[in-house]
Short mmCIF file of C-alpha atoms (C1' of nucleotides) in Angstrom, two decimals:
data_model
loop_
_atom_site.label_atom_id
_atom_site.label_comp_id
_atom_site.label_asym_id
_atom_site.label_seq_id
_atom_site.Cartn_x
_atom_site.Cartn_y
_atom_site.Cartn_z
CA MET P 1 34.16 -32.62 27.67
CA SER P 2 33.46 -33.37 30.96
CA ASP P 3 31.08 -36.58 30.03
CA LYS P 4 34.38 -37.75 28.35
CA HIS P 5 36.15 -37.42 31.19
CA GLU P 6 33.72 -39.25 33.32
CA SER P 7 33.48 -42.22 31.14
CA LEU P 8 37.38 -42.45 31.35
CA GLU P 9 37.40 -42.42 34.88
CA ARG P 10 34.69 -45.08 34.54
CA ALA P 11 36.80 -47.17 32.20
CA SER P 12 39.87 -47.22 34.27
CA GLY P 13 37.63 -48.27 37.03
CA LYS P 14 37.86 -45.48 39.51
CA SER P 15 34.34 -44.61 40.71
CA VAL P 16 33.31 -40.95 41.12
CA GLY P 17 34.22 -39.28 44.47
CA LEU P 18 32.94 -36.25 45.76
CA GLY P 19 36.22 -34.47 45.29
CA ASP P 20 36.32 -35.34 41.68
CA HIS P 21 33.73 -32.83 40.76
CA ALA P 22 36.10 -30.07 42.26
CA TYR P 23 38.74 -31.23 40.51
CA THR P 24 37.36 -31.50 37.25
CA VAL P 25 35.99 -27.76 37.66
CA LEU P 26 39.26 -26.46 39.14
CA LYS P 27 41.16 -28.26 35.86
CA GLU P 28 38.84 -26.52 33.43
CA LYS P 29 39.15 -23.19 35.02
CA LEU P 30 42.79 -23.59 35.09
CA ILE P 31 42.96 -24.28 31.27
CA ARG P 32 40.55 -21.33 30.47
CA GLY P 33 42.77 -19.17 32.29
CA SER P 34 40.16 -17.98 35.10
CA PHE P 35 43.11 -18.07 37.78
CA ARG P 36 46.04 -15.91 37.35
CA PRO P 37 49.50 -17.47 37.50
CA GLY P 38 50.97 -17.16 40.91
CA GLU P 39 47.44 -17.21 42.50
CA LYS P 40 47.22 -19.15 45.85
CA LEU P 41 44.69 -21.90 46.53
CA THR P 42 43.84 -23.26 49.88
CA VAL P 43 42.33 -26.71 51.19
CA ARG P 44 39.96 -24.52 52.90
CA ARG P 45 39.01 -22.40 50.33
CA VAL P 46 38.01 -24.91 48.02
CA ALA P 47 36.08 -26.92 50.48
CA GLN P 48 33.86 -24.00 51.21
CA GLU P 49 33.39 -23.11 47.66
CA PHE P 50 32.59 -26.69 46.49
CA GLY P 51 30.71 -27.49 49.84
CA LEU P 52 32.90 -30.11 51.11
CA SER P 53 35.02 -31.28 54.04
CA SER P 54 38.72 -30.70 53.74
CA THR P 55 39.54 -34.20 52.79
CA PRO P 56 38.20 -34.31 49.42
CA ALA P 57 39.13 -30.63 48.90
CA ARG P 58 42.55 -31.43 49.77
CA ASP P 59 42.64 -34.69 47.25
CA ALA P 60 41.49 -32.39 44.18
CA LEU P 61 44.52 -30.00 45.06
CA ASN P 62 46.84 -32.74 45.51
CA ARG P 63 45.75 -34.61 42.31
CA LEU P 64 46.31 -31.11 40.41
CA ALA P 65 49.62 -30.68 42.18
CA ILE P 66 50.94 -34.30 41.03
CA GLU P 67 49.78 -33.52 37.24
CA HIS P 68 51.62 -30.02 37.76
CA ALA P 69 48.45 -27.94 37.02
CA LEU P 70 49.53 -26.37 40.34
CA VAL P 71 53.07 -26.11 41.97
CA TYR P 72 54.42 -25.70 45.28
CA ALA P 73 55.59 -22.19 46.04
CA GLY P 74 56.23 -23.07 49.82
CA PRO P 75 55.96 -26.01 51.90
CA LYS P 76 52.28 -24.95 52.58
CA THR P 77 50.94 -23.11 49.46
CA VAL P 78 50.26 -24.41 46.10
CA ILE P 79 49.94 -21.44 43.29
CA VAL P 80 48.86 -21.46 39.54
CA PRO P 81 52.15 -21.89 37.69
CA ASN P 82 54.23 -19.16 36.26
CA LEU P 83 56.33 -20.59 33.80
CA THR P 84 59.87 -19.42 33.16
CA LEU P 85 61.79 -19.18 29.96
CA SER P 86 63.67 -22.30 30.46
CA GLN P 87 60.88 -24.41 31.27
CA LEU P 88 58.86 -23.11 28.34
CA ARG P 89 61.70 -24.15 25.96
CA GLU P 90 61.68 -27.30 27.27
CA VAL P 91 57.89 -27.92 27.20
CA THR P 92 57.90 -26.74 23.60
CA GLU P 93 60.47 -29.07 22.63
CA MET P 94 58.44 -31.88 24.35
CA ARG P 95 55.19 -30.57 22.45
CA LEU P 96 57.17 -30.75 19.06
CA ALA P 97 58.23 -34.38 19.85
CA LEU P 98 54.79 -35.65 21.23
CA GLU P 99 52.30 -33.41 19.24
CA GLY P 100 54.18 -34.25 16.28
CA LEU P 101 53.89 -37.82 16.83
CA ALA P 102 50.11 -37.23 17.86
CA ALA P 103 49.39 -35.28 14.76
CA GLU P 104 50.70 -37.57 12.28
CA LYS P 105 49.05 -40.59 13.47
CA GLY P 106 45.91 -38.88 13.96
CA ALA P 107 46.06 -37.42 10.42
CA THR P 108 46.05 -41.52 8.99
CA ALA P 109 42.87 -42.02 10.56
CA ILE P 110 41.02 -38.93 9.66
CA SER P 111 39.03 -39.51 6.31
CA SER P 112 38.20 -36.38 4.00
CA ASP P 113 34.50 -36.41 5.57
CA MET P 114 35.71 -35.17 8.55
CA ILE P 115 37.47 -32.09 6.77
CA PRO P 116 34.18 -29.90 7.44
CA ALA P 117 34.01 -30.36 10.78
CA LEU P 118 37.58 -29.42 11.20
CA GLU P 119 36.92 -26.32 9.15
CA THR P 120 33.83 -25.43 11.16
CA ILE P 121 36.60 -25.45 14.42
CA GLN P 122 38.93 -23.01 12.17
CA ASN P 123 35.72 -20.53 11.59
CA ARG P 124 35.04 -20.50 15.62
CA ILE P 125 38.71 -19.34 16.02
CA ASN P 126 38.55 -16.95 13.29
CA ALA P 127 35.21 -15.34 14.41
CA ALA P 128 36.74 -14.96 17.85
CA LEU P 129 39.87 -13.44 16.65
CA ASP P 130 37.33 -10.92 14.87
CA ARG P 131 35.55 -10.25 18.36
CA GLN P 132 38.97 -10.39 20.42
CA ALA P 133 37.60 -12.93 22.48
CA TYR P 134 41.03 -14.21 23.28
CA ALA P 135 40.09 -16.68 25.93
CA GLU P 136 37.76 -18.49 23.32
CA ALA P 137 39.86 -18.28 20.47
CA LEU P 138 42.29 -20.28 22.56
CA TRP P 139 39.92 -22.80 23.43
CA ALA P 140 38.74 -23.52 19.92
CA ASN P 141 42.70 -23.90 19.11
CA LYS P 142 42.88 -26.30 21.58
CA GLU P 143 39.99 -28.37 20.18
CA PHE P 144 41.61 -28.02 16.63
CA HIS P 145 44.95 -29.35 17.81
CA PHE P 146 43.35 -32.23 19.72
CA PHE P 147 40.62 -32.89 16.87
CA PHE P 148 43.78 -34.73 15.75
CA TYR P 149 45.62 -36.00 18.58
CA GLU P 150 42.34 -37.80 19.63
CA ARG P 151 42.09 -39.73 16.69
CA SER P 152 45.79 -41.04 17.01
CA ASN P 153 44.25 -44.12 19.21
CA MET P 154 47.04 -43.52 21.61
CA PRO P 155 45.13 -42.45 24.89
CA ILE P 156 48.68 -42.50 26.99
CA LEU P 157 50.14 -40.17 24.40
CA VAL P 158 47.03 -37.75 24.56
CA ALA P 159 46.92 -37.57 27.99
CA THR P 160 50.44 -36.99 28.17
CA ILE P 161 49.89 -34.08 25.79
CA GLU P 162 46.77 -32.87 27.85
CA GLN P 163 49.30 -32.35 30.93
CA LEU P 164 51.64 -30.21 28.87
CA TRP P 165 48.91 -28.15 27.70
CA LEU P 166 47.81 -27.87 31.72
CA ARG P 167 51.09 -26.31 32.48
CA ILE P 168 51.39 -23.75 30.13
CA GLY P 169 47.59 -23.16 30.19
CA ALA P 170 47.59 -20.25 32.55
CA THR P 171 50.80 -18.64 31.24
CA PHE P 172 49.50 -19.14 27.99
CA ASN P 173 46.06 -17.25 28.75
CA ASP P 174 47.68 -14.55 31.06
CA LEU P 175 49.90 -13.24 28.10
CA TYR P 176 48.08 -13.87 25.06
CA PRO P 177 45.23 -11.65 25.36
CA ALA P 178 47.68 -8.59 26.36
CA PHE P 179 49.33 -9.05 22.90
CA ALA P 180 46.80 -10.48 20.38
CA ILE P 181 46.83 -13.42 18.82
CA SER P 182 48.77 -13.40 15.43
CA ARG P 183 46.79 -14.84 12.72
CA SER P 184 49.90 -16.98 11.80
CA GLY P 185 48.25 -19.80 13.35
CA VAL P 186 45.68 -19.53 10.92
CA SER P 187 47.64 -20.23 7.57
CA ASN P 188 49.15 -23.06 9.62
CA HIS P 189 45.87 -24.68 10.38
CA CYS P 190 44.89 -24.07 6.92
CA ALA P 191 48.43 -25.96 5.89
CA ALA P 192 47.23 -28.91 8.41
CA ILE P 193 43.92 -29.24 6.62
CA GLU P 194 45.53 -29.23 3.20
CA GLY P 195 47.65 -31.76 4.18
CA LEU P 196 44.73 -33.71 5.18
CA ARG P 197 43.41 -33.15 1.52
CA HIS P 198 46.49 -34.53 0.04
CA GLY P 199 46.52 -37.80 2.27
CA ASP P 200 49.58 -36.83 3.56
CA PRO P 201 50.40 -37.33 7.13
CA HIS P 202 53.91 -35.65 6.96
CA GLU P 203 52.20 -32.40 5.65
CA VAL P 204 49.90 -32.27 8.49
CA ARG P 205 52.88 -33.05 11.12
CA ALA P 206 55.05 -30.24 9.66
CA ALA P 207 52.22 -27.84 9.74
CA ILE P 208 51.27 -28.75 12.96
CA GLU P 209 54.84 -28.29 14.39
CA THR P 210 55.32 -24.84 12.75
CA ASP P 211 52.09 -23.72 14.50
CA ILE P 212 53.57 -25.05 17.77
CA ARG P 213 57.18 -23.24 16.96
CA ASN P 214 55.30 -19.72 16.02
CA GLY P 215 53.41 -20.10 18.87
CA TYR P 216 56.46 -20.31 21.07
CA ARG P 217 58.15 -17.42 19.41
CA GLN P 218 55.38 -15.20 20.31
CA LEU P 219 54.96 -16.34 23.55
CA ARG P 220 58.69 -16.26 24.67
CA HIS P 221 58.79 -12.53 23.38
CA VAL P 222 56.12 -11.39 25.47
CA LEU P 223 57.51 -13.74 28.24
CA SER P 224 61.29 -12.02 28.21
CA GLU P 225 59.69 -8.75 27.84
CA ARG P 226 57.71 -9.33 31.26
CA PHE P 227 60.71 -10.91 33.03
CA LEU P 228 62.45 -7.29 32.22
CA GLU P 229 59.48 -5.24 33.29
CA LYS P 230 60.45 -6.85 36.85
CA MET L 1 68.46 -41.95 44.30
CA SER L 2 66.00 -41.43 46.92
CA ASP L 3 68.18 -38.35 48.47
CA LYS L 4 68.00 -36.89 44.80
CA HIS L 5 64.17 -37.52 44.94
CA GLU L 6 64.25 -35.55 48.48
CA SER L 7 66.20 -33.01 47.40
CA LEU L 8 63.85 -32.40 44.16
CA GLU L 9 60.83 -32.32 46.23
CA ARG L 10 62.70 -29.90 48.66
CA ALA L 11 63.38 -27.63 45.60
CA SER L 12 59.94 -27.79 44.46
CA GLY L 13 58.86 -26.32 48.02
CA LYS L 14 56.96 -29.26 49.17
CA SER L 15 57.61 -30.42 52.61
CA VAL L 16 58.38 -34.20 53.49
CA GLY L 17 54.82 -35.60 54.88
CA LEU L 18 54.70 -38.94 56.27
CA GLY L 19 53.03 -40.75 53.67
CA ASP L 20 56.06 -39.68 51.51
CA HIS L 21 58.42 -42.24 52.84
CA ALA L 22 55.57 -44.94 52.12
CA TYR L 23 55.40 -43.59 48.55
CA THR L 24 59.14 -43.69 47.76
CA VAL L 25 59.37 -47.20 49.09
CA LEU L 26 56.62 -48.49 47.40
CA LYS L 27 57.50 -46.76 43.65
CA GLU L 28 61.23 -48.09 44.06
CA LYS L 29 59.61 -51.73 44.59
CA LEU L 30 57.65 -51.06 41.85
CA ILE L 31 60.44 -50.29 39.44
CA ARG L 32 62.72 -52.75 40.98
CA GLY L 33 59.69 -55.19 40.17
CA SER L 34 59.08 -56.50 43.85
CA PHE L 35 55.49 -56.74 42.81
CA ARG L 36 53.87 -59.10 40.81
CA PRO L 37 52.00 -57.40 37.87
CA GLY L 38 48.23 -57.65 39.07
CA GLU L 39 49.07 -57.63 42.61
CA LYS L 40 46.62 -56.03 44.71
CA LEU L 41 47.55 -53.12 47.09
CA THR L 42 45.01 -51.74 49.87
CA VAL L 43 45.34 -49.05 52.04
CA ARG L 44 44.97 -50.62 55.52
CA ARG L 45 48.08 -53.09 54.29
CA VAL L 46 49.84 -50.07 53.32
CA ALA L 47 49.03 -48.32 56.84
CA GLN L 48 50.11 -51.17 58.71
CA GLU L 49 53.00 -52.11 56.88
CA PHE L 50 54.47 -48.59 57.38
CA GLY L 51 53.07 -48.01 60.65
CA LEU L 52 50.86 -45.05 59.53
CA SER L 53 47.23 -44.21 59.94
CA SER L 54 44.92 -44.53 56.54
CA THR L 55 45.13 -40.75 55.58
CA PRO L 56 48.82 -40.72 54.55
CA ALA L 57 48.84 -44.33 53.32
CA ARG L 58 45.79 -43.75 51.05
CA ASP L 59 47.77 -40.36 49.74
CA ALA L 60 50.82 -42.69 48.92
CA LEU L 61 48.61 -45.03 47.06
CA ASN L 62 46.56 -41.98 45.40
CA ARG L 63 49.85 -40.75 44.08
CA LEU L 64 50.85 -43.84 42.66
CA ALA L 65 47.59 -44.16 40.94
CA ILE L 66 47.80 -40.75 39.72
CA GLU L 67 51.29 -41.45 38.22
CA HIS L 68 49.80 -44.27 36.76
CA ALA L 69 52.33 -46.38 38.50
CA LEU L 70 49.30 -48.25 39.59
CA VAL L 71 45.97 -48.56 38.23
CA TYR L 72 42.47 -48.98 38.78
CA ALA L 73 41.20 -52.79 38.46
CA GLY L 74 37.90 -51.80 39.91
CA PRO L 75 36.18 -49.09 41.76
CA LYS L 76 37.78 -50.07 45.04
CA THR L 77 41.04 -51.79 44.07
CA VAL L 78 44.49 -50.44 42.93
CA ILE L 79 46.56 -53.02 41.29
CA VAL L 80 49.70 -53.23 39.79
CA PRO L 81 49.89 -52.42 36.17
CA ASN L 82 49.72 -55.35 33.79
CA LEU L 83 50.65 -54.09 29.89
CA THR L 84 48.26 -54.91 27.24
CA LEU L 85 49.89 -55.30 24.02
CA SER L 86 48.25 -52.09 22.62
CA GLN L 87 49.82 -50.25 25.58
CA LEU L 88 53.43 -51.49 25.32
CA ARG L 89 53.32 -50.50 21.57
CA GLU L 90 52.18 -46.85 22.49
CA VAL L 91 54.64 -46.15 25.58
CA THR L 92 57.26 -47.56 22.93
CA GLU L 93 56.42 -45.04 20.66
CA MET L 94 56.44 -41.96 22.92
CA ARG L 95 60.07 -43.53 24.48
CA LEU L 96 61.21 -43.24 20.66
CA ALA L 97 60.27 -39.35 20.96
CA LEU L 98 61.11 -38.80 24.14
CA GLU L 99 64.29 -40.65 25.05
CA GLY L 100 66.05 -39.78 21.52
CA LEU L 101 65.37 -35.96 22.29
CA ALA L 102 66.78 -36.60 25.91
CA ALA L 103 69.41 -38.94 24.40
CA GLU L 104 70.61 -36.34 21.99
CA LYS L 105 70.37 -33.23 24.19
CA GLY L 106 72.23 -35.28 26.94
CA ALA L 107 74.96 -36.24 24.65
CA THR L 108 75.87 -32.82 23.71
CA ALA L 109 76.47 -32.00 27.34
CA ILE L 110 78.44 -35.49 27.99
CA SER L 111 82.56 -34.42 27.74
CA SER L 112 84.77 -37.55 26.84
CA ASP L 113 86.36 -37.92 30.15
CA MET L 114 82.85 -38.98 31.21
CA ILE L 115 82.78 -42.13 29.32
CA PRO L 116 84.70 -44.34 31.48
CA ALA L 117 81.81 -43.83 33.90
CA LEU L 118 79.32 -45.19 31.35
CA GLU L 119 81.27 -48.06 30.63
CA THR L 120 81.83 -48.61 34.30
CA ILE L 121 78.01 -48.97 34.29
CA GLN L 122 77.64 -51.38 31.07
CA ASN L 123 80.34 -53.62 32.81
CA ARG L 124 77.85 -53.63 35.80
CA ILE L 125 75.30 -54.90 33.23
CA ASN L 126 77.50 -57.34 31.53
CA ALA L 127 78.65 -58.66 34.97
CA ALA L 128 75.00 -59.18 36.24
CA LEU L 129 74.01 -60.95 32.84
CA ASP L 130 76.99 -63.06 33.15
CA ARG L 131 75.37 -64.00 37.05
CA GLN L 132 71.87 -64.19 35.31
CA ALA L 133 71.07 -61.42 37.90
CA TYR L 134 68.38 -59.95 35.66
CA ALA L 135 66.89 -57.56 38.08
CA GLU L 136 69.97 -55.95 38.76
CA ALA L 137 70.87 -55.82 35.04
CA LEU L 138 67.88 -54.18 34.47
CA TRP L 139 68.37 -51.82 37.22
CA ALA L 140 72.07 -50.78 35.74
CA ASN L 141 70.33 -50.68 32.36
CA LYS L 142 68.32 -47.91 33.51
CA GLU L 143 71.39 -46.00 35.35
CA PHE L 144 72.63 -46.60 31.54
CA HIS L 145 70.17 -44.71 29.96
CA PHE L 146 69.03 -42.08 32.46
CA PHE L 147 73.13 -41.13 32.37
CA PHE L 148 72.05 -39.41 29.09
CA TYR L 149 69.06 -38.60 29.91
CA GLU L 150 69.75 -36.53 33.21
CA ARG L 151 72.45 -34.60 31.52
CA SER L 152 70.18 -33.11 28.79
CA ASN L 153 69.07 -30.28 31.31
CA MET L 154 65.23 -31.14 30.72
CA PRO L 155 63.66 -31.93 34.06
CA ILE L 156 60.84 -31.96 32.64
CA LEU L 157 61.43 -34.42 30.11
CA VAL L 158 63.31 -36.92 32.42
CA ALA L 159 60.37 -36.87 35.18
CA THR L 160 58.04 -37.63 32.22
CA ILE L 161 60.35 -40.53 31.15
CA GLU L 162 60.72 -42.02 34.32
CA GLN L 163 56.82 -42.03 34.35
CA LEU L 164 56.79 -44.43 31.18
CA TRP L 165 59.45 -46.42 32.63
CA LEU L 166 57.37 -46.69 35.94
CA ARG L 167 54.29 -47.65 33.70
CA ILE L 168 56.14 -50.78 32.42
CA GLY L 169 58.54 -51.47 35.20
CA ALA L 170 56.55 -54.08 36.76
CA THR L 171 55.71 -56.10 33.42
CA PHE L 172 59.33 -55.60 32.46
CA ASN L 173 60.89 -57.42 35.46
CA ASP L 174 58.13 -59.74 35.08
CA LEU L 175 58.79 -60.85 31.83
CA TYR L 176 62.60 -60.43 31.35
CA PRO L 177 63.81 -62.98 33.57
CA ALA L 178 61.82 -65.73 31.68
CA PHE L 179 63.12 -64.96 28.79
CA ALA L 180 66.78 -63.70 29.73
CA ILE L 181 68.08 -60.63 28.28
CA SER L 182 69.63 -60.76 24.71
CA ARG L 183 73.10 -59.35 24.23
CA SER L 184 71.67 -57.25 21.83
CA GLY L 185 71.42 -54.21 24.35
CA VAL L 186 75.00 -54.48 24.64
CA SER L 187 76.04 -53.99 21.32
CA ASN L 188 73.48 -50.71 21.07
CA HIS L 189 75.22 -49.37 24.26
CA CYS L 190 78.68 -49.87 22.97
CA ALA L 191 77.33 -47.72 19.50
CA ALA L 192 75.96 -45.09 21.99
CA ILE L 193 79.32 -44.91 23.65
CA GLU L 194 80.88 -44.78 20.10
CA GLY L 195 78.84 -41.85 19.15
CA LEU L 196 79.84 -40.08 22.10
CA ARG L 197 83.49 -40.44 21.12
CA HIS L 198 82.77 -39.27 17.68
CA GLY L 199 81.07 -36.26 19.29
CA ASP L 200 78.01 -37.11 17.26
CA PRO L 201 74.66 -36.65 19.14
CA HIS L 202 72.73 -37.97 16.40
CA GLU L 203 74.95 -40.95 16.51
CA VAL L 204 74.00 -41.63 20.02
CA ARG L 205 70.53 -40.80 19.61
CA ALA L 206 70.28 -43.49 16.59
CA ALA L 207 71.59 -46.15 18.98
CA ILE L 208 69.18 -45.63 22.04
CA GLU L 209 66.31 -45.56 19.72
CA THR L 210 67.84 -48.91 18.45
CA ASP L 211 67.89 -50.24 21.59
CA ILE L 212 64.44 -49.21 22.62
CA ARG L 213 63.39 -50.98 19.58
CA ASN L 214 65.15 -54.08 20.07
CA GLY L 215 63.68 -54.32 23.67
CA TYR L 216 60.26 -53.84 22.59
CA ARG L 217 60.40 -56.63 20.06
CA GLN L 218 61.77 -59.30 22.42
CA LEU L 219 59.20 -57.88 25.16
CA ARG L 220 56.40 -58.13 22.64
CA HIS L 221 57.42 -61.42 21.65
CA VAL L 222 57.08 -62.86 25.33
CA LEU L 223 54.09 -60.80 26.09
CA SER L 224 51.92 -62.12 22.85
CA GLU L 225 53.19 -66.23 23.82
CA ARG L 226 51.75 -64.91 27.17
CA PHE L 227 48.38 -63.78 25.88
CA LEU L 228 47.94 -67.32 23.80
CA GLU L 229 48.53 -69.41 27.04
CA LYS L 230 45.43 -67.74 28.74
"C1'" DT T 1 30.07 -79.48 37.56
"C1'" DT T 2 28.87 -74.86 36.83
"C1'" DT T 3 26.15 -70.61 38.06
"C1'" DT T 4 23.92 -67.55 40.28
"C1'" DC T 5 22.61 -65.24 44.21
"C1'" DG T 6 23.14 -63.81 48.99
"C1'" DA T 7 25.23 -62.82 53.58
"C1'" DT T 8 29.32 -61.64 55.21
"C1'" DT T 9 33.61 -59.37 55.13
"C1'" DT T 10 36.80 -55.92 53.77
"C1'" DT T 11 37.77 -51.65 51.87
"C1'" DG T 12 37.79 -46.73 50.60
"C1'" DA T 13 35.96 -42.22 50.82
"C1'" DC T 14 34.39 -38.38 53.85
"C1'" DG T 15 33.82 -35.61 58.19
"C1'" DC T 16 35.67 -33.83 61.84
"C1'" DA T 17 38.86 -32.20 65.24
"C1'" DA T 18 43.44 -31.47 67.22
"C1'" DC T 19 48.06 -30.04 66.39
"C1'" DA T 20 52.19 -28.38 64.33
"C1'" DA T 21 53.98 -25.72 61.27
"C1'" DA T 22 54.09 -21.42 58.40
"C1'" DA T 23 52.34 -17.41 56.50
"C1'" DA T 24 50.47 -12.45 57.79
"C1'" DA T 25 50.07 -9.02 60.94
"C1'" DA T 26 51.02 -6.11 64.62
"C1'" DT T 27 53.95 -3.98 67.38
"C1'" DC T 28 58.14 -1.94 68.77
"C1'" DG T 29 62.94 0.13 67.94
"C1'" DA T 30 65.91 2.77 65.19
"C1'" DT E 1 59.41 5.60 57.67
"C1'" DC E 2 61.72 1.46 57.54
"C1'" DG E 3 63.04 -2.80 59.37
"C1'" DA E 4 63.23 -6.66 62.56
"C1'" DT E 5 60.96 -9.07 66.00
"C1'" DT E 6 56.64 -10.98 68.07
"C1'" DT E 7 52.21 -12.22 68.25
"C1'" DT E 8 47.96 -13.57 65.90
"C1'" DT E 9 45.95 -16.03 62.20
"C1'" DT E 10 45.73 -19.06 58.67
"C1'" DT E 11 46.77 -23.50 56.87
"C1'" DG E 12 48.29 -28.49 55.51
"C1'" DT E 13 48.38 -32.82 57.64
"C1'" DT E 14 47.25 -36.83 60.40
"C1'" DG E 15 44.28 -39.83 63.19
"C1'" DC E 16 40.08 -42.07 63.59
"C1'" DG E 17 35.38 -43.27 63.65
"C1'" DT E 18 31.43 -43.60 60.62
"C1'" DC E 19 29.60 -45.29 56.43
"C1'" DA E 20 28.35 -47.00 52.20
"C1'" DA E 21 29.61 -49.90 48.47
"C1'" DA E 22 32.27 -53.17 46.59
"C1'" DA E 23 34.74 -57.58 46.71
"C1'" DT E 24 34.90 -62.35 48.30
"C1'" DC E 25 32.94 -66.65 49.88
"C1'" DG E 26 29.70 -70.24 50.04
"C1'" DA E 27 25.35 -72.21 49.38
"C1'" DA E 28 21.46 -73.31 46.87
"C1'" DA E 29 19.65 -74.30 42.23
"C1'" DA E 30 20.06 -75.58 37.38
#
DNA sequence: TTTTCGATTTTGACGCAACAAAAAAATCGA
DNA sequence: TCGATTTTTTTGTTGCGTCAAAATCGAAAA
């Protein structure tokens, strides 16, 4: 993945700077849920951790903040975002529109001989769930979704979707383990594969949309409970 | 508009830095088409132009590049983006999904007593077209669209749509004056207002979508001609 | 005339230090 | 013990010099 990222950078013409490494690592940690929502990240800490001076470290944090992978809590403090209910709802509606489109486009470009690869990913999700390795299940789940999206031949769309996942990533990882991932996602994924077999992009789109909606309902449930606690 | 931007910054907690002014001005110039696609922007030029040192100037350019308002042409050169046909198509499909959603949501929040304000904007578009002041017509056209979007109560969605407009802004401004804006957009806008009168968000959405599609066809036409020239 | 190669100039990235502002800690008073 | 206020520390931003790399221009060769 990081190599793909680099090649993307190169394609866009940007040479690899020192801070890019910090950016990549931080971004991956954010998606994987290595940071807790609300955690503060400072320039000097990043600089020391990666052995850089302040300029490239600040660049990395700035970039993440601009992409909303981090947010400003005060004039001088960037933290890992903590989604509100209304933000979660909004992101979900955008995901339905964007990922529905990407799934449908991607489905038209996926031939039947690529289905085994998808099933392999799904098996990894199931295995991870059995081991209660939720972080890994979430990661494989991302791979499953983007297997469709990345074949849509719409790089801008994929990048935009990735930004949405980045926004909700930390909260997602923080919330799900507590509640455990329901198996409802499994049947939606199977329905998507089934749609692929039928050569019906609409069916794939509907399955992915249902998957997003189901995930939303669970997340909303956990999130609203947590709000009540406070 | 710039005040609204500032308040947005403040709401998100970020204190105003020196480079923010350069960022805001550059961004507005980009949307208004003051730069030609392909034009190169350098750190030192921006620094001198705004009376800053290189660091905040570089920050401003970096931010614009991250938001894709500028793109990398080489490892050390950022330029005003020049859309390809496939990028235009992709952005259009995303606009249909996102702005369709925003228009529908916004329409449900617009009461009938706000229709006159919309008609005022439409009149400004017509007047600008009569005077062949295309840049101004384009600007008013943006206001018309975002009149709906901004009332959707979905700030993340609106920001994402704005980024898409920023991507195509320079090319848009560069292409349209040559061809003149067709009046087809006018009828679509009227249809949107009509939908508002009927209290039918779906009708509004359909009208906006048709407007986007019409604009796309014209832009594609001009753009493909220009490709042949080269 | 076109292309290729090399020298010159320009440019962005980075490190570092100084500064101002915000956050955190400690102190004091009730 | 709690809250407000002052002191201390931490932190982001900025300015500027340096350096390596890329872009540009020109000359020479095909």
